[in-house]
CSV table of C-alpha atoms in Angstrom, one decimal:
chain,number,residue,atom,x,y,z
A,1,UNK,CA,134.6,69.5,79.2
A,2,UNK,CA,134.4,72.8,77.4
A,3,UNK,CA,132.9,75.8,79.2
A,4,UNK,CA,132.5,79.3,77.8
A,5,UNK,CA,131.1,82.7,78.5
A,6,UNK,CA,129.9,85.3,75.9
A,7,UNK,CA,128.1,88.6,76.1
A,8,UNK,CA,126.0,88.0,73.0
A,9,UNK,CA,124.5,91.6,72.9
A,10,UNK,CA,120.9,90.4,71.9
A,11,UNK,CA,120.3,86.7,71.5
A,12,UNK,CA,117.4,87.2,69.1
A,13,UNK,CA,119.7,89.1,66.8
A,14,UNK,CA,122.6,86.7,67.0
A,15,UNK,CA,121.1,83.2,67.8
A,16,UNK,CA,122.4,81.8,64.5
A,17,UNK,CA,125.9,83.0,65.2
A,18,UNK,CA,125.8,81.6,68.8
A,19,UNK,CA,124.4,78.2,67.9
A,20,UNK,CA,126.8,77.9,64.9
A,21,UNK,CA,129.7,78.6,67.2
A,22,UNK,CA,128.5,76.2,69.8
A,23,UNK,CA,128.5,73.4,67.3
A,24,UNK,CA,131.8,74.3,65.7
A,25,UNK,CA,133.6,74.8,69.0
A,26,UNK,CA,132.1,71.7,70.6
A,27,UNK,CA,131.1,73.7,73.7
A,28,UNK,CA,129.4,71.8,76.6
A,29,UNK,CA,128.3,74.8,78.7
A,30,UNK,CA,127.8,78.4,77.6
A,31,UNK,CA,127.1,81.3,80.0
A,32,UNK,CA,125.5,84.2,78.1
A,33,UNK,CA,124.9,87.8,79.0
A,34,UNK,CA,122.9,90.7,77.6
A,35,UNK,CA,120.3,88.5,76.0
A,36,UNK,CA,118.0,91.5,75.9
A,37,UNK,CA,114.7,89.7,76.0
A,38,UNK,CA,112.1,88.3,78.3
A,39,UNK,CA,112.0,84.6,79.1
A,40,UNK,CA,109.1,84.2,76.7
A,41,UNK,CA,111.1,85.8,73.9
A,42,UNK,CA,114.2,83.7,74.3
A,43,UNK,CA,114.8,81.6,71.1
A,44,UNK,CA,114.9,78.2,72.8
A,45,UNK,CA,114.3,75.9,69.8
A,46,UNK,CA,117.7,76.3,68.0
A,47,UNK,CA,119.5,75.3,71.3
A,48,UNK,CA,117.2,72.4,71.9
A,49,UNK,CA,117.8,71.1,68.4
A,50,UNK,CA,121.5,71.0,69.2
A,51,UNK,CA,120.9,69.1,72.4
A,52,UNK,CA,121.1,71.9,74.9
A,53,UNK,CA,119.0,72.7,77.9
A,54,UNK,CA,118.7,76.4,78.6
A,55,UNK,CA,118.0,78.4,81.7
A,56,UNK,CA,117.3,82.1,81.2
A,57,UNK,CA,116.2,85.1,83.2
A,58,UNK,CA,115.2,88.3,81.4
A,59,UNK,CA,112.7,90.9,82.5
A,60,UNK,CA,112.7,93.3,79.5
A,61,UNK,CA,114.8,94.5,76.6
A,62,UNK,CA,117.8,95.2,78.9
A,63,UNK,CA,120.3,92.9,80.6
A,64,UNK,CA,119.3,89.2,80.7
A,65,UNK,CA,121.5,86.2,81.4
A,66,UNK,CA,121.3,82.5,80.4
A,67,UNK,CA,123.1,79.2,80.7
A,68,UNK,CA,123.0,76.6,77.9
A,69,UNK,CA,124.2,73.1,78.7
A,70,UNK,CA,124.3,69.7,77.0
A,71,UNK,CA,125.6,67.9,80.1
A,72,UNK,CA,122.8,68.6,82.4
A,73,UNK,CA,121.2,71.6,84.1
A,74,UNK,CA,120.2,71.3,87.7
A,75,UNK,CA,119.6,73.5,90.7
A,76,UNK,CA,118.9,76.6,88.8
A,77,UNK,CA,119.1,79.8,90.9
A,78,UNK,CA,118.1,83.3,89.8
A,79,UNK,CA,120.1,85.9,91.6
A,80,UNK,CA,122.3,85.6,94.7
A,81,UNK,CA,121.8,86.4,98.3
A,82,UNK,CA,121.4,90.2,99.0
A,83,UNK,CA,121.8,91.1,95.3
A,84,UNK,CA,121.2,94.9,95.2
A,85,UNK,CA,118.2,96.4,93.5
A,86,UNK,CA,118.1,99.1,91.0
A,87,UNK,CA,115.3,101.5,90.0
A,88,UNK,CA,115.4,102.0,86.2
A,89,UNK,CA,113.5,105.3,86.5
A,90,UNK,CA,113.1,107.9,89.2
A,91,UNK,CA,109.4,107.0,89.5
A,92,UNK,CA,110.0,103.2,89.5
A,93,UNK,CA,110.4,100.8,92.4
A,94,UNK,CA,113.9,99.2,92.7
A,95,UNK,CA,114.0,95.7,91.3
A,96,UNK,CA,116.5,92.8,91.3
A,97,UNK,CA,117.7,93.0,87.7
A,98,UNK,CA,118.3,90.0,85.4
A,99,UNK,CA,122.1,89.9,86.0
A,100,UNK,CA,122.9,86.6,87.7
A,101,UNK,CA,121.9,83.0,87.1
A,102,UNK,CA,123.5,79.9,88.5
A,103,UNK,CA,123.1,76.2,87.6
A,104,UNK,CA,125.0,72.9,88.1
A,105,UNK,CA,126.2,71.3,84.9
A,106,UNK,CA,127.8,67.8,85.2
A,107,UNK,CA,128.9,68.7,88.8
A,108,UNK,CA,130.3,72.1,87.9
A,109,UNK,CA,128.5,75.1,89.4
A,110,UNK,CA,128.3,77.8,86.8
A,111,UNK,CA,127.2,81.4,87.3
A,112,UNK,CA,126.4,83.6,84.4
A,113,UNK,CA,127.1,87.2,85.5
A,114,UNK,CA,126.5,90.6,84.0
A,115,UNK,CA,128.0,93.1,86.3
A,116,UNK,CA,126.5,96.6,86.1
A,117,UNK,CA,128.3,99.1,83.8
A,118,UNK,CA,128.6,102.0,86.3
A,119,UNK,CA,128.2,104.6,83.6
A,120,UNK,CA,130.3,107.4,85.1
A,121,UNK,CA,132.1,107.9,88.4
A,122,UNK,CA,129.5,110.3,89.7
A,123,UNK,CA,126.5,108.4,88.6
A,124,UNK,CA,124.4,106.5,91.1
A,125,UNK,CA,124.9,103.4,88.9
A,126,UNK,CA,128.5,103.4,89.8
A,127,UNK,CA,127.7,103.0,93.5
A,128,UNK,CA,125.2,100.3,92.5
A,129,UNK,CA,128.0,98.5,90.6
A,130,UNK,CA,130.3,98.6,93.6
A,131,UNK,CA,127.5,97.4,96.0
A,132,UNK,CA,126.6,94.7,93.5
A,133,UNK,CA,130.2,93.4,93.4
A,134,UNK,CA,130.5,93.5,97.1
A,135,UNK,CA,127.3,91.4,97.5
A,136,UNK,CA,128.5,88.9,94.9
A,137,UNK,CA,131.9,88.6,96.6
A,138,UNK,CA,130.2,87.9,99.9
A,139,UNK,CA,127.9,85.3,98.3
A,140,UNK,CA,130.8,83.6,96.4
A,141,UNK,CA,132.9,83.5,99.5
A,142,UNK,CA,130.0,81.8,101.3
A,143,UNK,CA,129.7,79.2,98.5
A,144,UNK,CA,133.4,78.5,98.7
A,145,UNK,CA,133.4,78.4,102.5
A,146,UNK,CA,130.6,75.9,102.5
A,147,UNK,CA,132.6,73.5,100.3
A,148,UNK,CA,136.3,74.2,99.5
A,149,UNK,CA,136.3,71.3,97.0
A,150,UNK,CA,133.4,72.6,95.0
A,151,UNK,CA,134.2,73.4,91.3
A,152,UNK,CA,132.7,76.9,90.8
A,153,UNK,CA,132.9,79.2,87.8
A,154,UNK,CA,132.0,82.9,88.0
A,155,UNK,CA,131.7,83.6,84.3
A,156,UNK,CA,130.6,86.7,82.5
A,157,UNK,CA,130.9,90.3,81.6
A,158,UNK,CA,132.5,92.0,84.6
A,159,UNK,CA,132.7,95.5,83.1
A,160,UNK,CA,136.1,95.9,84.8
A,161,UNK,CA,139.6,96.0,83.2
A,162,UNK,CA,141.6,94.9,86.2
A,163,UNK,CA,145.0,96.1,85.0
A,164,UNK,CA,146.4,98.7,82.7
A,165,UNK,CA,147.3,96.0,80.2
A,166,UNK,CA,143.6,95.3,79.8
A,167,UNK,CA,142.9,98.5,78.0
A,168,UNK,CA,144.3,99.7,74.7
A,169,UNK,CA,145.2,103.2,76.0
A,170,UNK,CA,145.0,104.1,79.6
A,171,UNK,CA,144.9,107.8,78.8
A,172,UNK,CA,141.6,107.3,77.0
A,173,UNK,CA,140.0,105.9,80.2
A,174,UNK,CA,141.4,108.5,82.6
A,175,UNK,CA,138.6,109.4,85.0
A,176,UNK,CA,136.2,106.8,83.5
A,177,UNK,CA,134.6,103.7,84.8
A,178,UNK,CA,135.9,100.1,84.3
A,179,UNK,CA,139.5,101.2,85.3
A,180,UNK,CA,138.9,103.1,88.6
A,181,UNK,CA,140.7,102.0,91.7
A,182,UNK,CA,137.5,101.1,93.6
A,183,UNK,CA,136.4,98.8,90.7
A,184,UNK,CA,139.8,97.2,90.4
A,185,UNK,CA,139.9,96.7,94.2
A,186,UNK,CA,136.4,95.1,94.1
A,187,UNK,CA,137.6,92.7,91.4
A,188,UNK,CA,140.8,91.8,93.3
A,189,UNK,CA,138.7,90.9,96.3
A,190,UNK,CA,137.5,87.8,94.5
A,191,UNK,CA,141.1,86.7,94.3
A,192,UNK,CA,141.5,87.3,98.0
A,193,UNK,CA,138.4,85.1,98.5
A,194,UNK,CA,140.0,82.2,96.7
A,195,UNK,CA,139.0,82.6,93.1
A,196,UNK,CA,141.4,82.7,90.1
A,197,UNK,CA,141.3,84.2,86.6
A,198,UNK,CA,141.7,80.8,84.9
A,199,UNK,CA,142.0,82.3,81.4
A,200,UNK,CA,144.9,84.8,81.8
A,201,UNK,CA,147.7,82.2,82.2
A,202,UNK,CA,146.8,80.9,78.7
A,203,UNK,CA,146.3,84.4,77.2
A,204,UNK,CA,149.1,86.6,78.7
A,205,UNK,CA,150.4,90.0,77.8
A,206,UNK,CA,148.9,93.4,76.9
A,207,UNK,CA,146.7,93.8,73.8
A,208,UNK,CA,144.6,90.7,74.6
A,209,UNK,CA,141.0,91.9,74.7
A,210,UNK,CA,137.5,90.5,74.9
A,211,UNK,CA,135.5,93.6,73.9
A,212,UNK,CA,135.8,96.2,71.1
A,213,UNK,CA,133.4,99.1,70.7
A,214,UNK,CA,131.5,99.2,67.4
A,215,UNK,CA,132.5,102.8,66.8
A,216,UNK,CA,135.7,104.3,65.3
A,217,UNK,CA,136.9,101.0,63.9
A,218,UNK,CA,138.0,99.9,67.3
A,219,UNK,CA,138.2,96.2,66.4
A,220,UNK,CA,140.4,96.4,63.3
A,221,UNK,CA,142.6,98.9,65.1
A,222,UNK,CA,142.9,96.4,68.0
A,223,UNK,CA,141.6,99.1,70.4
A,224,UNK,CA,139.8,97.0,73.0
A,225,UNK,CA,139.4,96.0,76.6
A,226,UNK,CA,139.6,92.8,78.5
A,227,UNK,CA,136.4,92.8,80.6
A,228,UNK,CA,135.0,89.2,80.3
A,229,UNK,CA,136.4,86.6,82.7
A,230,UNK,CA,135.9,83.2,84.1
A,231,UNK,CA,137.0,83.2,87.8
A,232,UNK,CA,137.4,79.7,89.1
A,233,UNK,CA,137.5,78.1,92.6
A,234,UNK,CA,140.6,76.1,93.4
A,235,UNK,CA,138.9,72.9,92.4
A,236,UNK,CA,138.0,74.3,89.1
A,237,UNK,CA,141.3,76.0,88.5
A,238,UNK,CA,143.1,72.7,89.0
A,239,UNK,CA,141.1,71.2,86.1
A,240,UNK,CA,141.9,73.8,83.5
A,241,UNK,CA,144.0,72.4,80.6
A,242,UNK,CA,143.5,75.2,78.1
A,243,UNK,CA,141.8,78.6,77.7
A,244,UNK,CA,141.4,81.1,74.9
A,245,UNK,CA,139.6,84.3,73.8
A,246,UNK,CA,137.9,83.5,70.5
A,247,UNK,CA,138.7,86.7,68.8
A,248,UNK,CA,137.6,85.5,65.4
A,249,UNK,CA,133.9,85.5,66.5
A,250,UNK,CA,134.1,89.3,66.7
A,251,UNK,CA,134.5,89.3,62.9
A,252,UNK,CA,131.9,88.9,60.2
A,253,UNK,CA,128.3,90.0,59.7
A,254,UNK,CA,126.5,91.5,62.7
A,255,UNK,CA,128.8,90.3,65.5
A,256,UNK,CA,128.5,91.0,69.2
A,257,UNK,CA,130.9,93.6,70.4
A,258,UNK,CA,132.3,90.9,72.7
A,259,UNK,CA,134.2,87.7,71.9
A,260,UNK,CA,133.6,84.3,73.6
A,261,UNK,CA,136.0,83.2,76.3
A,262,UNK,CA,136.5,79.5,76.4
A,263,UNK,CA,138.1,77.0,78.9
A,264,UNK,CA,138.8,73.3,78.7
A,265,UNK,CA,138.6,71.2,81.8
A,266,UNK,CA,139.7,67.6,82.4
A,267,UNK,CA,137.3,65.3,84.1
A,268,UNK,CA,137.7,65.0,87.8
């Protein structure tokens, strides 16, 4: 079974690239982030033609998460318990943003997650990010406590580089989000709760990234960040036989600024 996550940075712009890769890579389940469209705007047909069912939640041109599966799609859940709200404007009411979607695919519980960016360390969005992560940790801990043998995948764009090796130059990020100690501590709490980064053992070392900014030739200069992860419960981690960051998909015409992250699981 092959499971992947990919921040597609607008599914309507890149649907051809996404579905082409799904077919070539023989992916069974794909968690997508930053679809940037409403449910009505999501391009379902190309996925259906390949044999995938799709669950999606999108409220506007921002955020948006989806799960495409060709091995079943049951128990779809939008958001998690106590997911924090955010007001996009000062005069707007806070809403639960389209940042979390769960579904069961062939017995595997997959969550597609788009963690808030944080913006700057003194921006209210940074506090929102930390609160969002804390609520997700509590929810995920509850899922694992309810069934220690459940295969769970927390997959997505976490907007955190957990170690110094996960950024191309630590000096560039001094005083910035994604690398701050509170963010890294929040990420580490998922490990404390029993989840494991199931990709890193197969992609060790510095200089292994999942995201490269479009500006200043960051990609050809290999100036990136590792911020996309699949965190697995013990039952999932025990089934991982291979994992990779598909860097080649950052190349070519009109790519996303993120690369897919892929894991292979043996059947239970």
